[in-house]
Amino acid sequence: MTGSEVPHSFRLAYVPGVTPSKWVRIWNERLPDVPLTLVAVSPTEAFGVLRAGGADAGFVRLPVDRTDLSAIPLYTETTVVVVPKDHLVAAAEEVSLEDLADEIVFHPLDDTLEWEQLPGKPAIERPATTADAIELVAAGVGVLVVPQSLARLHHRKDLTYRPVSDAPASRVALSWPQEETTDLVEEFIGIVRGRTVNSTRGRAPTPPQPKAKRKRPETGAGAGAGGKAGSGRSTSGKPAGKNARGGSGAPKGAKGGKSGKPRRRP
């Protein structure tokens, strides 16, 4: 197989918590001949993978350095606090950061939230990952504030979570290298933005077929000059076959077009 025969492919990176299955399904329906490969990356390595060409585009968390990367914000996640099921917070429907003031709040190295000031009491050391912090929460050492998708990703039967009303939120975006805005990248942008398959910025729609020319009606033998065939009008514009008085065109004295008996000459 030569290089020209190798089909194009599209590599899509995604950070933990993002579920790209809906967009992947639409891609496979529209471009079944172009395989899409998913590349799981951590939040800290996502932008490096895009810059190094390890993926054509990726679902990342904002902020994005717009110097060399493009980004389209997609949605904002609810921020929650993860606690043991028997914790006091579990009895509330929603909490504030002030409610966590006396709690040890873990701040893992892969934290995706932009804090102006960390809530609660700091841990002795920062967990390396969100997964490590979840293990510490399950051990009853402290609590963890994360986007809701990460709380679902690391779900455990002995843990639960509640929304935090005044915590910073995480925003998910589609990002790609500015210098590599290929046709396939544009195709995926269209899918994410909900464009239809016939959109002018999606795949090229089927060109419209030329309309068949209408045939001119043939001129009848009885049509007058400049008149239309079968129009029933003479060149004078009056209905054909009628005299000026609206008669049938038969000689005066004829009745209904029927022939009478000849009169005898005296």
Short mmCIF file of C-alpha atoms in Angstrom, two decimals:
data_model
loop_
_atom_site.label_atom_id
_atom_site.label_comp_id
_atom_site.label_asym_id
_atom_site.label_seq_id
_atom_site.Cartn_x
_atom_site.Cartn_y
_atom_site.Cartn_z
CA MET A 1 0.00 0.00 0.00
CA THR A 2 1.48 3.33 -1.05
CA GLY A 3 1.39 6.50 1.02
CA SER A 4 -1.32 7.98 -1.17
CA GLU A 5 -3.53 4.97 -0.48
CA VAL A 6 -3.37 5.31 3.31
CA PRO A 7 -6.66 6.87 4.44
CA HIS A 8 -6.62 10.11 6.44
CA SER A 9 -7.31 9.85 10.14
CA PHE A 10 -8.29 12.27 12.88
CA ARG A 11 -6.83 12.20 16.40
CA LEU A 12 -8.93 13.72 19.17
CA ALA A 13 -7.45 14.35 22.62
CA TYR A 14 -9.63 14.72 25.70
CA VAL A 15 -9.03 15.45 29.38
CA PRO A 16 -10.58 13.46 32.25
CA GLY A 17 -14.26 14.21 32.83
CA VAL A 18 -15.04 15.01 29.20
CA THR A 19 -17.18 12.44 27.37
CA PRO A 20 -16.69 12.84 23.60
CA SER A 21 -18.86 9.84 22.59
CA LYS A 22 -21.71 11.95 21.13
CA TRP A 23 -19.41 13.84 18.76
CA VAL A 24 -17.49 10.70 17.85
CA ARG A 25 -20.75 8.98 16.87
CA ILE A 26 -21.71 11.87 14.57
CA TRP A 27 -18.22 11.86 13.04
CA ASN A 28 -18.46 8.14 12.26
CA GLU A 29 -21.86 8.67 10.63
CA ARG A 30 -20.67 11.54 8.43
CA LEU A 31 -17.13 10.40 7.67
CA PRO A 32 -17.10 6.61 7.86
CA ASP A 33 -14.00 6.53 5.67
CA VAL A 34 -11.93 8.67 8.07
CA PRO A 35 -11.09 6.82 11.31
CA LEU A 36 -11.18 8.87 14.53
CA THR A 37 -8.71 7.95 17.27
CA LEU A 38 -9.25 9.08 20.87
CA VAL A 39 -6.19 10.19 22.86
CA ALA A 40 -6.66 10.40 26.65
CA VAL A 41 -4.48 13.11 28.19
CA SER A 42 -4.12 14.72 31.60
CA PRO A 43 -4.96 18.44 32.01
CA THR A 44 -1.28 19.25 32.47
CA GLU A 45 -0.13 17.53 29.26
CA ALA A 46 -3.08 18.35 26.96
CA PHE A 47 -1.62 21.51 25.40
CA GLY A 48 1.80 19.95 24.92
CA VAL A 49 0.21 17.07 23.00
CA LEU A 50 -1.60 19.52 20.69
CA ARG A 51 1.54 21.59 20.07
CA ALA A 52 3.66 18.50 19.38
CA GLY A 53 1.18 17.17 16.82
CA GLY A 54 0.09 14.26 18.99
CA ALA A 55 -3.54 15.16 18.28
CA ASP A 56 -5.34 17.23 15.65
CA ALA A 57 -7.71 18.79 18.21
CA GLY A 58 -8.69 18.22 21.80
CA PHE A 59 -11.25 18.84 24.52
CA VAL A 60 -9.41 20.83 27.18
CA ARG A 61 -10.20 23.03 30.15
CA LEU A 62 -9.80 26.79 29.93
CA PRO A 63 -7.73 28.92 30.05
CA VAL A 64 -5.97 28.34 26.73
CA ASP A 65 -2.87 30.21 25.58
CA ARG A 66 -4.17 31.92 22.42
CA THR A 67 -0.66 32.72 21.19
CA ASP A 68 -0.53 29.56 19.09
CA LEU A 69 -3.73 27.70 19.96
CA SER A 70 -7.32 28.35 18.95
CA ALA A 71 -10.20 27.52 21.26
CA ILE A 72 -13.99 27.44 21.19
CA PRO A 73 -15.61 27.46 24.67
CA LEU A 74 -18.32 24.80 24.83
CA TYR A 75 -19.88 24.64 28.29
CA THR A 76 -19.35 25.49 31.96
CA GLU A 77 -19.46 22.77 34.61
CA THR A 78 -21.01 22.82 38.07
CA THR A 79 -18.43 22.72 40.86
CA VAL A 80 -19.04 20.25 43.70
CA VAL A 81 -17.42 19.12 46.93
CA VAL A 82 -16.75 15.40 47.35
CA VAL A 83 -17.29 14.07 50.88
CA PRO A 84 -17.91 10.76 52.66
CA LYS A 85 -21.60 9.76 52.71
CA ASP A 86 -21.77 10.18 56.49
CA HIS A 87 -20.31 13.71 56.40
CA LEU A 88 -22.40 16.65 57.65
CA VAL A 89 -22.23 18.25 54.19
CA ALA A 90 -24.13 15.26 52.77
CA ALA A 91 -27.24 16.44 54.62
CA ALA A 92 -27.35 19.73 52.67
CA GLU A 93 -28.56 20.29 49.10
CA GLU A 94 -25.92 22.96 48.43
CA VAL A 95 -23.02 24.48 50.37
CA SER A 96 -20.79 27.56 50.19
CA LEU A 97 -17.03 27.89 50.57
CA GLU A 98 -17.61 29.33 54.02
CA ASP A 99 -19.21 26.03 55.04
CA LEU A 100 -15.87 24.37 54.27
CA ALA A 101 -13.77 26.77 56.34
CA ASP A 102 -12.98 24.18 59.03
CA GLU A 103 -12.37 21.33 56.58
CA ILE A 104 -9.05 20.14 55.12
CA VAL A 105 -9.59 20.80 51.40
CA PHE A 106 -7.24 18.95 49.09
CA HIS A 107 -5.63 20.81 46.20
CA PRO A 108 -4.15 18.17 43.85
CA LEU A 109 -1.40 19.06 41.39
CA ASP A 110 -3.77 18.44 38.45
CA ASP A 111 -6.48 20.73 39.90
CA THR A 112 -8.52 22.33 37.10
CA LEU A 113 -10.09 25.20 39.08
CA GLU A 114 -8.61 28.70 39.15
CA TRP A 115 -8.60 29.72 42.78
CA GLU A 116 -8.01 33.26 43.93
CA GLN A 117 -7.87 31.92 47.47
CA LEU A 118 -7.96 28.26 48.42
CA PRO A 119 -10.89 27.31 50.67
CA GLY A 120 -10.65 25.53 54.01
CA LYS A 121 -7.46 24.37 55.65
CA PRO A 122 -4.51 23.20 53.50
CA ALA A 123 -3.31 19.61 53.64
CA ILE A 124 0.25 18.80 54.70
CA GLU A 125 1.10 18.11 51.07
CA ARG A 126 -0.71 18.26 47.78
CA PRO A 127 -1.89 14.97 46.25
CA ALA A 128 -0.32 14.24 42.87
CA THR A 129 -3.64 13.60 41.11
CA THR A 130 -7.37 13.97 41.60
CA ALA A 131 -7.60 10.18 41.88
CA ASP A 132 -5.13 10.26 44.82
CA ALA A 133 -7.18 13.01 46.49
CA ILE A 134 -10.34 10.91 46.14
CA GLU A 135 -8.64 8.08 48.02
CA LEU A 136 -7.80 10.47 50.86
CA VAL A 137 -11.40 11.72 50.99
CA ALA A 138 -12.61 8.11 51.25
CA ALA A 139 -10.19 7.64 54.17
CA GLY A 140 -11.86 10.53 55.98
CA VAL A 141 -8.81 12.80 55.88
CA GLY A 142 -10.43 15.76 54.12
CA VAL A 143 -12.70 16.89 51.26
CA LEU A 144 -12.16 17.75 47.62
CA VAL A 145 -13.67 20.48 45.41
CA VAL A 146 -13.79 19.54 41.70
CA PRO A 147 -15.91 19.91 38.53
CA GLN A 148 -18.94 17.64 38.68
CA SER A 149 -17.73 15.50 35.77
CA LEU A 150 -14.63 14.52 37.77
CA ALA A 151 -16.75 13.64 40.79
CA ARG A 152 -18.77 11.32 38.54
CA LEU A 153 -15.64 9.90 36.94
CA HIS A 154 -14.22 8.93 40.35
CA HIS A 155 -17.53 7.79 41.80
CA ARG A 156 -17.41 5.48 44.80
CA LYS A 157 -20.24 3.94 46.81
CA ASP A 158 -18.89 5.40 50.04
CA LEU A 159 -18.66 8.97 48.67
CA THR A 160 -21.14 11.60 47.54
CA TYR A 161 -20.97 15.22 46.39
CA ARG A 162 -22.89 18.49 46.72
CA PRO A 163 -22.83 21.70 44.61
CA VAL A 164 -20.71 24.60 45.91
CA SER A 165 -22.56 27.83 45.11
CA ASP A 166 -19.66 30.32 45.12
CA ALA A 167 -16.73 28.21 43.90
CA PRO A 168 -14.97 28.98 40.61
CA ALA A 169 -16.30 26.98 37.67
CA SER A 170 -14.43 24.96 35.07
CA ARG A 171 -15.08 25.61 31.38
CA VAL A 172 -14.50 23.00 28.70
CA ALA A 173 -13.33 24.05 25.23
CA LEU A 174 -12.32 22.55 21.90
CA SER A 175 -8.75 23.57 21.07
CA TRP A 176 -6.31 23.01 18.19
CA PRO A 177 -3.06 24.55 16.84
CA GLN A 178 -3.79 27.74 14.89
CA GLU A 179 -1.41 26.77 12.08
CA GLU A 180 -3.09 23.38 11.67
CA THR A 181 -6.69 24.35 10.97
CA THR A 182 -7.16 21.59 8.42
CA ASP A 183 -10.33 20.58 6.58
CA LEU A 184 -10.81 17.73 9.07
CA VAL A 185 -10.48 20.15 11.99
CA GLU A 186 -13.11 22.39 10.35
CA GLU A 187 -15.28 19.31 9.92
CA PHE A 188 -15.06 18.48 13.61
CA ILE A 189 -15.70 22.11 14.61
CA GLY A 190 -18.89 21.95 12.56
CA ILE A 191 -19.99 18.77 14.35
CA VAL A 192 -19.33 20.26 17.79
CA ARG A 193 -21.20 23.43 16.88
CA GLY A 194 -24.17 21.45 15.64
CA ARG A 195 -23.92 22.27 11.96
CA THR A 196 -25.89 20.04 9.65
CA VAL A 197 -24.24 17.88 7.04
CA ASN A 198 -25.31 20.31 4.29
CA SER A 199 -23.92 23.38 6.04
CA THR A 200 -21.79 25.61 3.82
CA ARG A 201 -18.93 25.25 6.32
CA GLY A 202 -19.31 21.52 6.66
CA ARG A 203 -18.65 19.00 3.93
CA ALA A 204 -19.37 20.29 0.49
CA PRO A 205 -23.05 19.75 -0.27
CA THR A 206 -24.18 17.95 -3.41
CA PRO A 207 -24.26 20.51 -6.24
CA PRO A 208 -27.77 21.37 -7.44
CA GLN A 209 -28.85 19.66 -10.62
CA PRO A 210 -29.70 21.93 -13.59
CA LYS A 211 -33.40 22.37 -14.17
CA ALA A 212 -34.90 21.01 -17.37
CA LYS A 213 -35.81 23.72 -19.85
CA ARG A 214 -39.51 24.20 -20.43
CA LYS A 215 -40.57 23.49 -23.98
CA ARG A 216 -42.30 26.28 -25.82
CA PRO A 217 -45.78 25.38 -27.05
CA GLU A 218 -45.83 24.65 -30.73
CA THR A 219 -47.58 27.20 -32.92
CA GLY A 220 -50.87 25.86 -34.24
CA ALA A 221 -51.79 26.13 -37.86
CA GLY A 222 -54.78 28.32 -37.07
CA ALA A 223 -52.96 30.76 -34.78
CA GLY A 224 -52.68 34.28 -36.10
CA ALA A 225 -49.46 36.21 -36.32
CA GLY A 226 -48.18 36.95 -32.84
CA GLY A 227 -51.00 34.87 -31.35
CA LYS A 228 -50.65 31.75 -29.20
CA ALA A 229 -51.57 28.35 -30.44
CA GLY A 230 -54.87 27.17 -29.12
CA SER A 231 -55.65 30.59 -27.66
CA GLY A 232 -58.96 30.78 -29.46
CA ARG A 233 -58.37 34.40 -30.48
CA SER A 234 -57.88 36.05 -33.84
CA THR A 235 -55.24 38.60 -34.69
CA SER A 236 -57.71 41.34 -33.81
CA GLY A 237 -57.82 40.11 -30.22
CA LYS A 238 -61.44 39.02 -30.52
CA PRO A 239 -62.47 35.42 -29.89
CA ALA A 240 -61.93 33.37 -33.01
CA GLY A 241 -64.99 32.08 -34.79
CA LYS A 242 -67.30 34.93 -33.65
CA ASN A 243 -68.37 38.07 -35.46
CA ALA A 244 -68.38 41.50 -33.99
CA ARG A 245 -71.87 41.02 -32.55
CA GLY A 246 -70.83 37.94 -30.66
CA GLY A 247 -72.39 35.52 -33.15
CA SER A 248 -71.09 32.17 -34.00
CA GLY A 249 -69.64 33.28 -37.33
CA ALA A 250 -72.36 31.57 -39.38
CA PRO A 251 -74.27 33.57 -42.09
CA LYS A 252 -77.06 35.77 -40.81
CA GLY A 253 -80.31 33.90 -40.63
CA ALA A 254 -78.82 30.54 -39.78
CA LYS A 255 -80.18 29.14 -36.55
CA GLY A 256 -77.96 27.27 -34.18
CA GLY A 257 -75.77 26.10 -37.06
CA LYS A 258 -78.60 23.84 -38.40
CA SER A 259 -79.32 23.79 -42.16
CA GLY A 260 -82.94 24.78 -43.10
CA LYS A 261 -85.06 23.60 -46.05
CA PRO A 262 -84.47 25.47 -49.32
CA ARG A 263 -87.25 27.84 -50.28
CA ARG A 264 -89.07 27.33 -53.54
CA ARG A 265 -88.69 30.04 -56.05
CA PRO A 266 -91.99 31.73 -56.99
#
